[in-house]
mmCIF file of C-alpha atoms in Angstrom:
data_model
loop_
_atom_site.group_PDB
_atom_site.id
_atom_site.type_symbol
_atom_site.label_atom_id
_atom_site.label_comp_id
_atom_site.label_asym_id
_atom_site.label_seq_id
_atom_site.Cartn_x
_atom_site.Cartn_y
_atom_site.Cartn_z
ATOM 1 C CA UNK A 159 116.644 77.098 279.633
ATOM 2 C CA UNK A 160 114.824 73.967 278.552
ATOM 3 C CA UNK A 161 113.167 71.459 280.877
ATOM 4 C CA UNK A 162 114.027 67.981 279.698
ATOM 5 C CA UNK A 163 112.176 66.054 282.203
ATOM 6 C CA UNK A 164 109.658 67.946 284.194
ATOM 7 C CA UNK A 165 108.986 64.945 286.497
ATOM 8 C CA UNK A 166 112.609 64.534 287.609
ATOM 9 C CA UNK A 167 112.428 66.786 290.474
ATOM 10 C CA UNK A 168 108.847 66.080 291.792
ATOM 11 C CA UNK A 169 108.668 66.698 295.630
ATOM 12 C CA UNK A 170 106.265 65.361 298.223
ATOM 13 C CA UNK A 171 104.420 67.591 300.520
ATOM 14 C CA UNK A 172 106.585 66.581 303.432
ATOM 15 C CA UNK A 173 109.849 67.507 301.475
ATOM 16 C CA UNK A 174 108.297 71.014 300.654
ATOM 17 C CA UNK A 175 107.360 71.499 304.339
ATOM 18 C CA UNK A 176 110.757 70.539 305.527
ATOM 19 C CA UNK A 177 112.396 72.986 303.032
ATOM 20 C CA UNK A 178 110.308 76.092 303.945
ATOM 21 C CA UNK A 179 110.569 75.152 307.698
ATOM 22 C CA UNK A 180 114.366 75.107 307.563
ATOM 23 C CA UNK A 181 114.530 78.083 305.171
ATOM 24 C CA UNK A 182 111.994 80.677 306.572
ATOM 25 C CA UNK A 183 111.286 83.792 304.665
ATOM 26 C CA UNK A 184 113.197 86.904 305.543
ATOM 27 C CA UNK A 185 111.468 89.811 307.073
ATOM 28 C CA UNK A 186 111.069 92.744 304.758
ATOM 29 C CA UNK A 187 113.115 95.928 305.654
ATOM 30 C CA UNK A 188 111.365 98.594 307.611
ATOM 31 C CA UNK A 189 110.308 101.784 305.684
ATOM 32 C CA UNK A 190 112.431 104.956 306.099
ATOM 33 C CA UNK A 191 111.008 107.529 308.463
ATOM 34 C CA UNK A 192 110.125 110.029 305.710
ATOM 35 C CA UNK A 193 108.096 107.389 303.594
ATOM 36 C CA UNK A 194 104.561 106.431 304.121
ATOM 37 C CA UNK A 195 104.552 102.589 305.146
ATOM 38 C CA UNK A 196 101.305 101.984 303.103
ATOM 39 C CA UNK A 197 103.190 103.041 299.887
ATOM 40 C CA UNK A 198 106.646 101.701 300.779
ATOM 41 C CA UNK A 199 107.666 98.903 298.399
ATOM 42 C CA UNK A 200 110.459 96.856 300.081
ATOM 43 C CA UNK A 201 113.425 95.522 297.972
ATOM 44 C CA UNK A 202 113.582 92.808 297.456
ATOM 45 C CA UNK A 203 109.689 92.596 297.530
ATOM 46 C CA UNK A 204 109.007 89.244 299.305
ATOM 47 C CA UNK A 205 105.489 89.874 300.210
ATOM 48 C CA UNK A 206 103.979 87.451 297.757
ATOM 49 C CA UNK A 207 106.571 84.937 298.590
ATOM 50 C CA UNK A 208 105.624 85.175 302.421
ATOM 51 C CA UNK A 209 101.928 84.800 301.558
ATOM 52 C CA UNK A 210 102.615 81.599 299.757
ATOM 53 C CA UNK A 211 104.649 80.239 302.687
ATOM 54 C CA UNK A 212 101.855 81.215 305.037
ATOM 55 C CA UNK A 213 99.194 79.424 302.994
ATOM 56 C CA UNK A 214 101.340 76.295 302.707
ATOM 57 C CA UNK A 215 101.515 76.034 306.601
ATOM 58 C CA UNK A 216 97.883 76.809 306.716
ATOM 59 C CA UNK A 217 97.258 74.010 304.255
ATOM 60 C CA UNK A 218 99.159 71.499 306.328
ATOM 61 C CA UNK A 219 97.626 72.436 309.690
ATOM 62 C CA UNK A 220 94.052 72.385 308.312
ATOM 63 C CA UNK A 221 93.997 69.695 305.606
ATOM 64 C CA UNK A 222 97.061 67.595 306.050
ATOM 65 C CA UNK A 223 97.845 67.532 309.770
ATOM 66 C CA UNK A 224 99.159 63.854 309.498
ATOM 67 C CA UNK A 225 102.353 65.424 307.827
ATOM 68 C CA UNK A 226 103.154 67.049 311.321
ATOM 69 C CA UNK A 227 103.087 63.582 312.781
ATOM 70 C CA UNK A 228 105.848 62.217 310.405
ATOM 71 C CA UNK A 229 109.324 61.589 311.745
ATOM 72 C CA UNK A 230 111.588 64.532 312.234
ATOM 73 C CA UNK A 231 111.983 66.342 308.935
ATOM 74 C CA UNK A 232 114.349 69.186 310.195
ATOM 75 C CA UNK A 233 117.505 69.201 312.261
ATOM 76 C CA UNK A 234 117.210 70.490 315.804
ATOM 77 C CA UNK A 235 120.407 72.475 315.467
ATOM 78 C CA UNK A 236 118.851 74.206 312.449
ATOM 79 C CA UNK A 237 115.695 75.293 314.293
ATOM 80 C CA UNK A 238 117.819 76.422 317.314
ATOM 81 C CA UNK A 239 119.956 78.545 315.064
ATOM 82 C CA UNK A 240 116.893 79.987 313.287
ATOM 83 C CA UNK A 241 115.540 80.988 316.679
ATOM 84 C CA UNK A 242 118.801 82.713 317.654
ATOM 85 C CA UNK A 243 118.785 84.733 314.319
ATOM 86 C CA UNK A 244 115.207 85.632 314.855
ATOM 87 C CA UNK A 245 115.949 86.947 318.261
ATOM 88 C CA UNK A 246 118.915 88.989 316.908
ATOM 89 C CA UNK A 247 116.751 90.520 314.187
ATOM 90 C CA UNK A 248 114.126 91.575 316.712
ATOM 91 C CA UNK A 249 116.817 93.060 319.052
ATOM 92 C CA UNK A 250 118.324 94.966 316.085
ATOM 93 C CA UNK A 251 114.993 96.368 315.221
ATOM 94 C CA UNK A 252 114.320 97.520 318.786
ATOM 95 C CA UNK A 253 117.752 99.093 319.097
ATOM 96 C CA UNK A 254 117.477 100.992 315.751
ATOM 97 C CA UNK A 255 113.727 101.855 316.068
ATOM 98 C CA UNK A 256 114.541 105.181 317.938
ATOM 99 C CA UNK A 257 116.955 106.335 315.309
ATOM 100 C CA UNK A 258 114.627 105.624 312.446
ATOM 101 C CA UNK A 259 117.249 103.719 310.469
ATOM 102 C CA UNK A 260 116.166 100.152 310.789
ATOM 103 C CA UNK A 261 115.844 99.486 307.056
ATOM 104 C CA UNK A 262 118.371 96.607 307.161
ATOM 105 C CA UNK A 263 117.721 93.026 307.339
ATOM 106 C CA UNK A 264 120.238 90.683 309.070
ATOM 107 C CA UNK A 265 120.951 87.854 306.626
ATOM 108 C CA UNK A 266 120.652 84.209 307.907
ATOM 109 C CA UNK A 267 123.941 82.330 308.593
ATOM 110 C CA UNK A 268 125.173 80.043 305.976
ATOM 111 C CA UNK A 269 123.752 76.541 306.466
ATOM 112 C CA UNK A 270 126.064 73.725 307.393
ATOM 113 C CA UNK A 271 125.615 70.273 305.913
ATOM 114 C CA UNK A 272 124.142 68.364 308.749
ATOM 115 C CA UNK A 273 123.403 65.300 306.696
ATOM 116 C CA UNK A 274 120.088 63.662 306.022
ATOM 117 C CA UNK A 275 117.280 64.130 308.499
ATOM 118 C CA UNK A 276 115.442 61.225 310.059
ATOM 119 C CA UNK A 277 112.592 61.701 307.555
ATOM 120 C CA UNK A 278 114.992 61.508 304.682
ATOM 121 C CA UNK A 279 116.192 58.015 305.901
ATOM 122 C CA UNK A 280 112.661 56.920 306.479
ATOM 123 C CA UNK A 281 111.707 58.041 302.889
ATOM 124 C CA UNK A 282 114.510 55.935 301.320
ATOM 125 C CA UNK A 283 113.216 52.803 303.277
ATOM 126 C CA UNK A 284 109.794 53.508 302.098
ATOM 127 C CA UNK A 285 110.725 53.707 298.499
ATOM 128 C CA UNK A 286 112.842 50.670 298.787
ATOM 129 C CA UNK A 287 110.192 48.702 300.667
ATOM 130 C CA UNK A 288 107.511 49.512 298.091
ATOM 131 C CA UNK A 289 109.676 48.599 295.122
ATOM 132 C CA UNK A 290 108.513 44.910 294.829
ATOM 133 C CA UNK A 291 104.968 46.084 294.277
ATOM 134 C CA UNK A 292 105.591 47.933 290.998
ATOM 135 C CA UNK A 293 103.999 51.285 292.104
ATOM 136 C CA UNK A 294 104.622 54.241 289.990
ATOM 137 C CA UNK A 295 106.429 57.367 291.333
ATOM 138 C CA UNK A 296 103.156 59.414 291.360
ATOM 139 C CA UNK A 297 101.422 56.635 293.264
ATOM 140 C CA UNK A 298 104.128 56.651 295.875
ATOM 141 C CA UNK A 299 103.938 60.425 296.147
ATOM 142 C CA UNK A 300 100.139 60.273 296.642
ATOM 143 C CA UNK A 301 100.466 57.576 299.270
ATOM 144 C CA UNK A 302 102.969 59.753 301.137
ATOM 145 C CA UNK A 303 100.971 62.976 300.661
ATOM 146 C CA UNK A 304 97.629 61.503 301.862
ATOM 147 C CA UNK A 305 99.303 59.420 304.683
ATOM 148 C CA UNK A 306 97.717 56.294 303.644
ATOM 149 C CA UNK A 307 98.149 53.620 306.296
ATOM 150 C CA UNK A 308 99.895 56.160 308.561
ATOM 151 C CA UNK A 309 96.718 58.021 309.160
ATOM 152 C CA UNK A 310 94.988 54.828 310.182
ATOM 153 C CA UNK A 311 97.725 53.850 312.587
ATOM 154 C CA UNK A 312 97.476 57.283 314.249
ATOM 155 C CA UNK A 313 93.642 57.035 314.502
ATOM 156 C CA UNK A 314 94.134 53.639 316.299
ATOM 157 C CA UNK A 315 96.392 55.126 318.793
ATOM 158 C CA UNK A 316 93.953 57.704 319.669
ATOM 159 C CA UNK A 317 90.952 55.375 319.844
ATOM 160 C CA UNK A 318 92.589 52.996 322.329
ATOM 161 C CA UNK A 319 90.937 54.737 325.335
ATOM 162 C CA UNK A 320 87.611 53.761 324.167
ATOM 163 C CA UNK A 321 88.520 50.255 323.187
ATOM 164 C CA UNK A 322 88.099 48.832 326.755
ATOM 165 C CA UNK A 323 84.365 49.813 326.851
ATOM 166 C CA UNK A 324 83.648 48.426 323.494
ATOM 167 C CA UNK A 325 85.467 45.146 324.438
ATOM 168 C CA UNK A 326 83.270 44.935 327.500
ATOM 169 C CA UNK A 327 80.052 45.300 325.304
ATOM 170 C CA UNK A 328 81.257 42.477 322.924
ATOM 171 C CA UNK A 329 82.064 40.180 325.759
ATOM 172 C CA UNK A 330 78.632 40.560 327.262
ATOM 173 C CA UNK A 331 76.947 39.420 324.016
ATOM 174 C CA UNK A 332 79.303 36.644 323.406
ATOM 175 C CA UNK A 333 77.687 34.403 325.961
ATOM 176 C CA UNK A 334 74.167 34.741 324.307
ATOM 177 C CA UNK A 335 75.307 34.091 320.729
ATOM 178 C CA UNK A 336 78.133 31.579 321.344
ATOM 179 C CA UNK A 337 76.476 28.544 320.205
ATOM 180 C CA UNK A 338 74.969 29.979 317.070
ATOM 181 C CA UNK A 339 78.224 31.859 316.166
ATOM 182 C CA UNK A 340 80.454 28.830 316.570
ATOM 183 C CA UNK A 341 79.164 27.164 313.288
ATOM 184 C CA UNK A 342 79.561 30.366 311.343
ATOM 185 C CA UNK A 343 83.006 30.954 312.662
ATOM 186 C CA UNK A 344 84.120 27.420 311.671
ATOM 187 C CA UNK A 345 82.700 27.846 308.147
ATOM 188 C CA UNK A 346 84.425 31.323 307.640
ATOM 189 C CA UNK A 347 87.894 30.273 308.754
ATOM 190 C CA UNK A 348 88.966 29.255 305.267
ATOM 191 C CA UNK A 349 87.295 32.251 303.667
ATOM 192 C CA UNK A 350 89.050 34.743 305.842
ATOM 193 C CA UNK A 351 92.607 33.838 304.672
ATOM 194 C CA UNK A 352 94.239 36.757 302.817
ATOM 195 C CA UNK A 353 91.586 39.307 303.790
ATOM 196 C CA UNK A 354 92.445 42.612 305.419
ATOM 197 C CA UNK A 355 91.608 43.437 309.030
ATOM 198 C CA UNK A 356 88.522 45.487 309.412
ATOM 199 C CA UNK A 357 90.585 48.549 310.549
ATOM 200 C CA UNK A 358 92.426 48.565 307.111
ATOM 201 C CA UNK A 359 89.256 48.897 304.846
ATOM 202 C CA UNK A 360 89.436 52.645 304.909
ATOM 203 C CA UNK A 361 93.098 52.461 303.695
ATOM 204 C CA UNK A 362 92.192 49.904 301.116
ATOM 205 C CA UNK A 363 89.414 52.243 299.834
ATOM 206 C CA UNK A 364 91.911 55.123 299.660
ATOM 207 C CA UNK A 365 94.504 52.965 297.707
ATOM 208 C CA UNK A 366 91.825 52.107 295.259
ATOM 209 C CA UNK A 367 91.718 55.728 294.263
ATOM 210 C CA UNK A 368 95.484 56.116 294.278
ATOM 211 C CA UNK A 369 96.646 52.969 292.535
ATOM 212 C CA UNK A 370 95.396 52.549 289.054
ATOM 213 C CA UNK A 371 93.669 49.237 288.415
ATOM 214 C CA UNK A 372 94.635 48.235 291.886
ATOM 215 C CA UNK A 373 92.562 44.959 291.937
ATOM 216 C CA UNK A 374 94.388 43.626 288.884
ATOM 217 C CA UNK A 375 97.734 44.718 290.136
ATOM 218 C CA UNK A 376 97.597 44.079 293.800
ATOM 219 C CA UNK A 377 95.778 41.316 295.960
ATOM 220 C CA UNK A 378 94.431 42.056 299.344
ATOM 221 C CA UNK A 379 97.342 40.336 300.763
ATOM 222 C CA UNK A 380 99.809 42.640 298.850
ATOM 223 C CA UNK A 381 97.684 45.650 300.110
ATOM 224 C CA UNK A 382 98.385 44.366 303.681
ATOM 225 C CA UNK A 383 101.980 44.068 302.921
ATOM 226 C CA UNK A 384 102.052 47.641 301.531
ATOM 227 C CA UNK A 385 100.403 49.083 304.534
ATOM 228 C CA UNK A 386 102.890 47.193 306.716
ATOM 229 C CA UNK A 387 105.830 48.741 304.796
ATOM 230 C CA UNK A 388 104.216 52.337 305.216
ATOM 231 C CA UNK A 389 103.764 51.923 308.948
ATOM 232 C CA UNK A 390 107.149 50.508 309.481
ATOM 233 C CA UNK A 391 108.696 53.319 307.483
ATOM 234 C CA UNK A 392 106.802 56.195 308.862
ATOM 235 C CA UNK A 393 105.673 55.023 312.239
ATOM 236 C CA UNK A 394 107.381 55.663 315.502
#
């Protein structure tokens, strides 16, 4: 077998997470009663595979928790069916535990084609919305993996509780500096056009590391539009 185009099947982190979530690893068979469990090698041996799956879930929960906030990436029917199969496997293991013959593994039922998930549709919208900006495939993947823009929007939602107190402090200081601040505000009205809001500076800094030669390819106004596309595609 020869790989013609190694980049033709590059998957994002959320697509990998969706696949391993809807296709959980099978449990290894129980060892026969006359074999030491420590020396027993199951067939097929999926222990390394199960370790990889576990590490992927650990990575998502510890380092990329924003992926868990993305739109639904699995079908609810799939998850219910997997829970039913898991319950059947546990019941089978308990019933066969006394006889010592619990070496079989109940196979998962054949998956039905339930069509694209909500995340699949959102990804199509994201790619289509970012096309006018001339981003490469790798840049779009990095934006999706890092949650650029989406991460900032989530942080804003969590910070709304403390916004009222901060606004009160600002209001108290407005009366003292109102006269001095009026002249500065009038002089900066023209300069502020096309600039990003202060809350988007973090996303801008992240995009500078993701998009090659960002300042030459995208203006600040373009960056604002990119962030708007991301939040519309991946937001609630």
